[in-house]
Coordinates of N, CA, C and O in Angstrom, one line a residue:
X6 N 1.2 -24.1 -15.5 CA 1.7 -22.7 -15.5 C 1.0 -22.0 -14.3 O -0.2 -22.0 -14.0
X7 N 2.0 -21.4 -13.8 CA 1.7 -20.7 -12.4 C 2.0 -18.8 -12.6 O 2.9 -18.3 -13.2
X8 N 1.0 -18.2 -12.2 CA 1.0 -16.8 -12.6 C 1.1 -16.4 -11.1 O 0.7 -17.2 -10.3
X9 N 1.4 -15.4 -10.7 CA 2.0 -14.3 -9.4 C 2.3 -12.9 -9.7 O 3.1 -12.4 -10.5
X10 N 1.3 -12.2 -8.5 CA 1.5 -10.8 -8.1 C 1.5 -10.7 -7.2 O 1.0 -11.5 -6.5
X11 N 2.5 -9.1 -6.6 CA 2.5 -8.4 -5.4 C 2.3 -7.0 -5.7 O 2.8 -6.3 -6.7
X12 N 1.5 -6.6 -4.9 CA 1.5 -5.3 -4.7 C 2.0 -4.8 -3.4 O 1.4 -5.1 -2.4
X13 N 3.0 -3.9 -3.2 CA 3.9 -3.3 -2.2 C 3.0 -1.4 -2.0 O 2.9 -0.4 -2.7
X14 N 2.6 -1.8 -0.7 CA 2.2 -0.3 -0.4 C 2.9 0.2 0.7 O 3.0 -0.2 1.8
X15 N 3.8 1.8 -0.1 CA 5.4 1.7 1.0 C 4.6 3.1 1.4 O 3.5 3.5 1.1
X16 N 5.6 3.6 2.1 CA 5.5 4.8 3.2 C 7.1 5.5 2.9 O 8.1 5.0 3.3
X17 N 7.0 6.8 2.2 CA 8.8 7.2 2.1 C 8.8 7.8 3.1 O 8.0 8.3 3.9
X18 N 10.0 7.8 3.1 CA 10.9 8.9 4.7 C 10.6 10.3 4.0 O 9.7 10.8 3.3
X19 N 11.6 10.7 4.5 CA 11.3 12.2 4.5 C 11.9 12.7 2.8 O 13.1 12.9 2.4
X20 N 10.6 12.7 2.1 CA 10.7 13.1 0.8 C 9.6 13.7 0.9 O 8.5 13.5 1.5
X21 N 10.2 15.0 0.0 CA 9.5 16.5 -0.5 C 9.2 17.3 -1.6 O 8.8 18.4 -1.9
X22 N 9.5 16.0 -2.3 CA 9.6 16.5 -4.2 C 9.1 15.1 -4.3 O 9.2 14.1 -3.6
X23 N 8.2 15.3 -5.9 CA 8.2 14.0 -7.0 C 9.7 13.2 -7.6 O 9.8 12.1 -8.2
X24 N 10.8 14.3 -7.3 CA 11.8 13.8 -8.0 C 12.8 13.0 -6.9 O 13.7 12.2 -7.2
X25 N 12.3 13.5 -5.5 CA 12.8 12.7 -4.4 C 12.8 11.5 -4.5 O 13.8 10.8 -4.4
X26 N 10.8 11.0 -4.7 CA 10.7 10.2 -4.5 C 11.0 9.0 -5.8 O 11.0 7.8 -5.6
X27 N 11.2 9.8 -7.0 CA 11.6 8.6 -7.9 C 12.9 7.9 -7.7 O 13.2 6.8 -8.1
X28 N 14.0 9.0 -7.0 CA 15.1 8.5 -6.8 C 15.4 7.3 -5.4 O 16.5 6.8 -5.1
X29 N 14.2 7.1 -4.7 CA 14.1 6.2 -3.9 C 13.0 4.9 -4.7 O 13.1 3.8 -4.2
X30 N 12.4 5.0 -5.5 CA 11.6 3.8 -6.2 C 12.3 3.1 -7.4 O 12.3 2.0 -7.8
X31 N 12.9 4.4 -8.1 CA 14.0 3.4 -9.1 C 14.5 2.1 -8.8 O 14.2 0.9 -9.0
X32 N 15.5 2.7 -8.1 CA 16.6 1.4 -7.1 C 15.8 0.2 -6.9 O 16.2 -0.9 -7.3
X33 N 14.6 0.4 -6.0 CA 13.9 -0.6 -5.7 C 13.4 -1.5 -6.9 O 13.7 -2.7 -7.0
X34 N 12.7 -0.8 -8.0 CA 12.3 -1.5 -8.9 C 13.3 -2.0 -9.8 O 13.0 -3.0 -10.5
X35 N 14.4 -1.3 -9.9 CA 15.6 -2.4 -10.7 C 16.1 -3.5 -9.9 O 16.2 -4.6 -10.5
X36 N 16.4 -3.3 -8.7 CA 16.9 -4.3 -7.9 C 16.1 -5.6 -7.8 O 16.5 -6.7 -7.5
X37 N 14.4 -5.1 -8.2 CA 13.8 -6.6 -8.0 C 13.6 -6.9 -9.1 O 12.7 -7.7 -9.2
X38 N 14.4 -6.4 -10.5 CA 14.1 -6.7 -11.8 C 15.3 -7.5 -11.9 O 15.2 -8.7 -12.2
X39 N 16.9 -6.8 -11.5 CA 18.0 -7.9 -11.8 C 18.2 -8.8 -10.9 O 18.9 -9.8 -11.2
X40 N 17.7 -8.7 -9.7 CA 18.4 -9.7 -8.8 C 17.7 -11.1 -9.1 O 18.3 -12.2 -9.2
X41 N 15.9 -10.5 -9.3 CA 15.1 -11.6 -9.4 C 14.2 -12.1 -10.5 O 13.3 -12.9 -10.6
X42 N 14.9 -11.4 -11.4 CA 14.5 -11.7 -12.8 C 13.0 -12.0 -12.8 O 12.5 -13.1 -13.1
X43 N 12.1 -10.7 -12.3 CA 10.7 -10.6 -12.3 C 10.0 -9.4 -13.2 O 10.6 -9.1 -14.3
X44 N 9.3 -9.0 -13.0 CA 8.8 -7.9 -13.7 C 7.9 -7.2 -12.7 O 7.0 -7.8 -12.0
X45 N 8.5 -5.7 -12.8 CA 8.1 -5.0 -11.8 C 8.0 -3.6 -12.2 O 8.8 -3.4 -13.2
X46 N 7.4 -2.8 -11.8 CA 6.9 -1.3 -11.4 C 6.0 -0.3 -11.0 O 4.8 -0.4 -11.2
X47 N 6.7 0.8 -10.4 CA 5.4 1.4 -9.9 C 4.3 1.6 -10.7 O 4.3 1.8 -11.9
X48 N 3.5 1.6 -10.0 CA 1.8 1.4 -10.9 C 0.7 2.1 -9.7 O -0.6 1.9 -9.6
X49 N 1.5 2.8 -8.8 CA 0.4 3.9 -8.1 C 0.9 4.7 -7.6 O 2.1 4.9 -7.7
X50 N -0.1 5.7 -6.8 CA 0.7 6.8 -6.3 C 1.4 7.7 -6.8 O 2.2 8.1 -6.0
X51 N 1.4 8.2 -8.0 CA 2.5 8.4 -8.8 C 2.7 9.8 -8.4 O 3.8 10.2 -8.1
X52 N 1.4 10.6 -8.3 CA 1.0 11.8 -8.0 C 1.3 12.4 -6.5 O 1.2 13.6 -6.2
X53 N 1.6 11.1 -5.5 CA 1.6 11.5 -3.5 C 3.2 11.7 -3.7 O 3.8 11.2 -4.7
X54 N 4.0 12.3 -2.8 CA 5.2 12.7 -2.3 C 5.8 11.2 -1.9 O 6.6 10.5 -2.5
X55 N 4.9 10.8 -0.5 CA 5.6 10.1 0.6 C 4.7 8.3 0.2 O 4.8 7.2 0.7
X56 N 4.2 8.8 -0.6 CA 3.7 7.1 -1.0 C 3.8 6.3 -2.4 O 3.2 6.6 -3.4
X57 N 4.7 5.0 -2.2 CA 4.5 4.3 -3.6 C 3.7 2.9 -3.7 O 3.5 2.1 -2.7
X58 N 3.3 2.7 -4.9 CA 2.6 1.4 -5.2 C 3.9 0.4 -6.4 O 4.3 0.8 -7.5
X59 N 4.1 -0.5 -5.8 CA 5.2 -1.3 -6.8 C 4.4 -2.5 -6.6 O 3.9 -3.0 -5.6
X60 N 4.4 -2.8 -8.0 CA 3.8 -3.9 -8.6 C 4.7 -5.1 -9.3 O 5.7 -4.8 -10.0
X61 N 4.4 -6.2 -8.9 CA 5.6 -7.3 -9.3 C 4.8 -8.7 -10.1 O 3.9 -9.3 -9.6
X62 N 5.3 -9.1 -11.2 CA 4.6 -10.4 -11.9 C 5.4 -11.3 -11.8 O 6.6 -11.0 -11.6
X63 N 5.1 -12.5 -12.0 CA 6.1 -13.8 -11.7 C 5.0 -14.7 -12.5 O 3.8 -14.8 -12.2
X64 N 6.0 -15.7 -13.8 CA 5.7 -16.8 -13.9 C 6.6 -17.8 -13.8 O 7.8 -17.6 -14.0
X65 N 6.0 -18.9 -13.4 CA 6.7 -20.3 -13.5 C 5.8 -21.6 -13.4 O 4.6 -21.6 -13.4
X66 N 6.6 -22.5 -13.5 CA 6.2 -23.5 -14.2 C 5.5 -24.2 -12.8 O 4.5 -25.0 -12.8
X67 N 6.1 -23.9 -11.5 CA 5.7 -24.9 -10.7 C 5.4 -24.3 -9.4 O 6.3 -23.6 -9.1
X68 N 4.4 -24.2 -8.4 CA 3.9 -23.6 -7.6 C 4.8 -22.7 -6.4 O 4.8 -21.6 -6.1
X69 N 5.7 -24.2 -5.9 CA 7.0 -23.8 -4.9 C 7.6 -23.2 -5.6 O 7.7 -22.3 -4.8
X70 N 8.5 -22.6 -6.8 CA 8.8 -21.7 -7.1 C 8.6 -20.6 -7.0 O 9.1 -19.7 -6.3
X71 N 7.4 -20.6 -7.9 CA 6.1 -19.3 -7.7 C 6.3 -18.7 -6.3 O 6.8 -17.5 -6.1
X72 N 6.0 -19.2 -5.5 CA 6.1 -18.9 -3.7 C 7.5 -18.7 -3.6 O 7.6 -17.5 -3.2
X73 N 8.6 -19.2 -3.7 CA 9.8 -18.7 -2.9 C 10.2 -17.9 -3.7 O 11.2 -17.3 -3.4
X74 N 9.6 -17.5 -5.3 CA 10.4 -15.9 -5.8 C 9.6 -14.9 -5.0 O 10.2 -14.1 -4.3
X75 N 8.1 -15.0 -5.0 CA 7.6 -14.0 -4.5 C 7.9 -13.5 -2.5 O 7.5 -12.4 -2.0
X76 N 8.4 -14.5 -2.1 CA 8.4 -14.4 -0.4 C 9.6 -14.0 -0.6 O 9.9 -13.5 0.4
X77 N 11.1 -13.8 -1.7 CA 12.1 -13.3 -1.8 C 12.2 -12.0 -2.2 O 13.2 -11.4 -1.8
X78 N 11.1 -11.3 -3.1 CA 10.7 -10.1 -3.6 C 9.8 -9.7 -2.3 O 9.9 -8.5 -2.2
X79 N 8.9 -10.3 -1.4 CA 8.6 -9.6 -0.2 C 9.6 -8.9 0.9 O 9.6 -7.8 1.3
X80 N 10.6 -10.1 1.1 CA 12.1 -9.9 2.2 C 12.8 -8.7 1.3 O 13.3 -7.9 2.1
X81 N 13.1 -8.1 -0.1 CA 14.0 -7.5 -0.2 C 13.1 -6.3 0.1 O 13.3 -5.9 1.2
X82 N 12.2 -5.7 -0.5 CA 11.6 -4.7 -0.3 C 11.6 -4.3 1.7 O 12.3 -3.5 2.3
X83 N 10.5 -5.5 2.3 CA 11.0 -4.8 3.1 C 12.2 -4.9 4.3 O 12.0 -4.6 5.5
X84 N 13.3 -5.4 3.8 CA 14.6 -5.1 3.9 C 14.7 -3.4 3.8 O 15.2 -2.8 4.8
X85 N 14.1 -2.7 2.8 CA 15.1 -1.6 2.4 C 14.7 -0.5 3.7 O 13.5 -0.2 3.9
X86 N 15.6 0.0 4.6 CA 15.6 1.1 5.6 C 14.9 2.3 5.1 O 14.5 3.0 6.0
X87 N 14.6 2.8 3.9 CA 13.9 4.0 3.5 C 12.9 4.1 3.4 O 12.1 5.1 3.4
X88 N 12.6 3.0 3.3 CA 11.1 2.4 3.1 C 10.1 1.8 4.1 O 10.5 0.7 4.5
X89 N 9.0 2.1 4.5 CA 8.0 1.2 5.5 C 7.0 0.4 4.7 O 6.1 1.0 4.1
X90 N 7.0 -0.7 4.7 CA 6.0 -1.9 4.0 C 5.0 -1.5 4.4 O 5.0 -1.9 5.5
X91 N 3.7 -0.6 4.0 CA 2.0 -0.8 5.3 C 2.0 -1.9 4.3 O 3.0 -1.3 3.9
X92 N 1.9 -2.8 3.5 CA 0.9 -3.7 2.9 C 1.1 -4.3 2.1 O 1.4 -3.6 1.1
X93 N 1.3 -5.8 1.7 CA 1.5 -6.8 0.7 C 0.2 -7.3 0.4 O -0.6 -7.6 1.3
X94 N -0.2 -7.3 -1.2 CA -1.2 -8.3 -1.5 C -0.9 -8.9 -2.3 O -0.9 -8.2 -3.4
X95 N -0.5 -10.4 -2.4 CA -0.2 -11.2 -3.3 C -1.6 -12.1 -3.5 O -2.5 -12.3 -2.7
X96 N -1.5 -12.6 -4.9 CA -2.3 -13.2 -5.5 C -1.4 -13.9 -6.7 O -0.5 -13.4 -7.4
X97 N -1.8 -15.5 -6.6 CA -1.4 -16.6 -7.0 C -2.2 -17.3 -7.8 O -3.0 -18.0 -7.3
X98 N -2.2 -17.1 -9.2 CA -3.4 -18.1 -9.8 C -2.3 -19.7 -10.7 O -1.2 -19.8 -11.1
X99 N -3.7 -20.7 -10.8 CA -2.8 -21.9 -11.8 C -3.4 -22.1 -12.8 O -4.3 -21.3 -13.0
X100 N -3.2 -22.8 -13.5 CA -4.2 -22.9 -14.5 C -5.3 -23.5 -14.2 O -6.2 -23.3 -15.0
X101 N -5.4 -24.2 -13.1 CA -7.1 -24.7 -13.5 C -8.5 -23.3 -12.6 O -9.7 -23.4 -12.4
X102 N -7.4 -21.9 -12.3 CA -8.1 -20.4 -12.2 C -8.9 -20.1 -13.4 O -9.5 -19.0 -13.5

């Protein structure tokens, strides 16, 4: 068994309210919940305007999995135009961690 996190540290556009910015982090965190059947959400920043922390877990059974959900959940995020990636840290453990 193969365990996986990401942490996404984004940069919002021009958001001016707390409620701005939930309406730009929802989308994201549903979209990397159905598309890729992960588990995900924000888990920082909750309090800053123009900055979010999304957090993402992934298990599977076999390592190359593990890696191409997570390098897929890397590309969509920063895919999204509203958003600037400063920062991925992923961390991969197996069982013998």
């Amino acid at each position: 068994m193969y365990t996986g996190t990401l942490s996404f540290d984004l940069l919002l556009g021009d958001v001016h309210s707390l409620k701005q910015k939930r309406s730009l982090v929802r989308p994201i965190v549903a979209e990397l919940r159905r598309s890729l059947a992960v588990c995900a959400a924000e888990v920082g920043d909750q309090d800053l305007h123009r900055r979010a922390r999304i957090g993402v877990a992934v298990v599977s059974g076999e390592a190359g999995h593990l890696t191409d959900i997570l390098d897929r959940c890397e590309r969509l995020v920063a895919a999204r135009p509203e958003v600037e990636l400063l920062s991925v840290r992923r961390r991969i453990h197996g069982e013998d961690d």
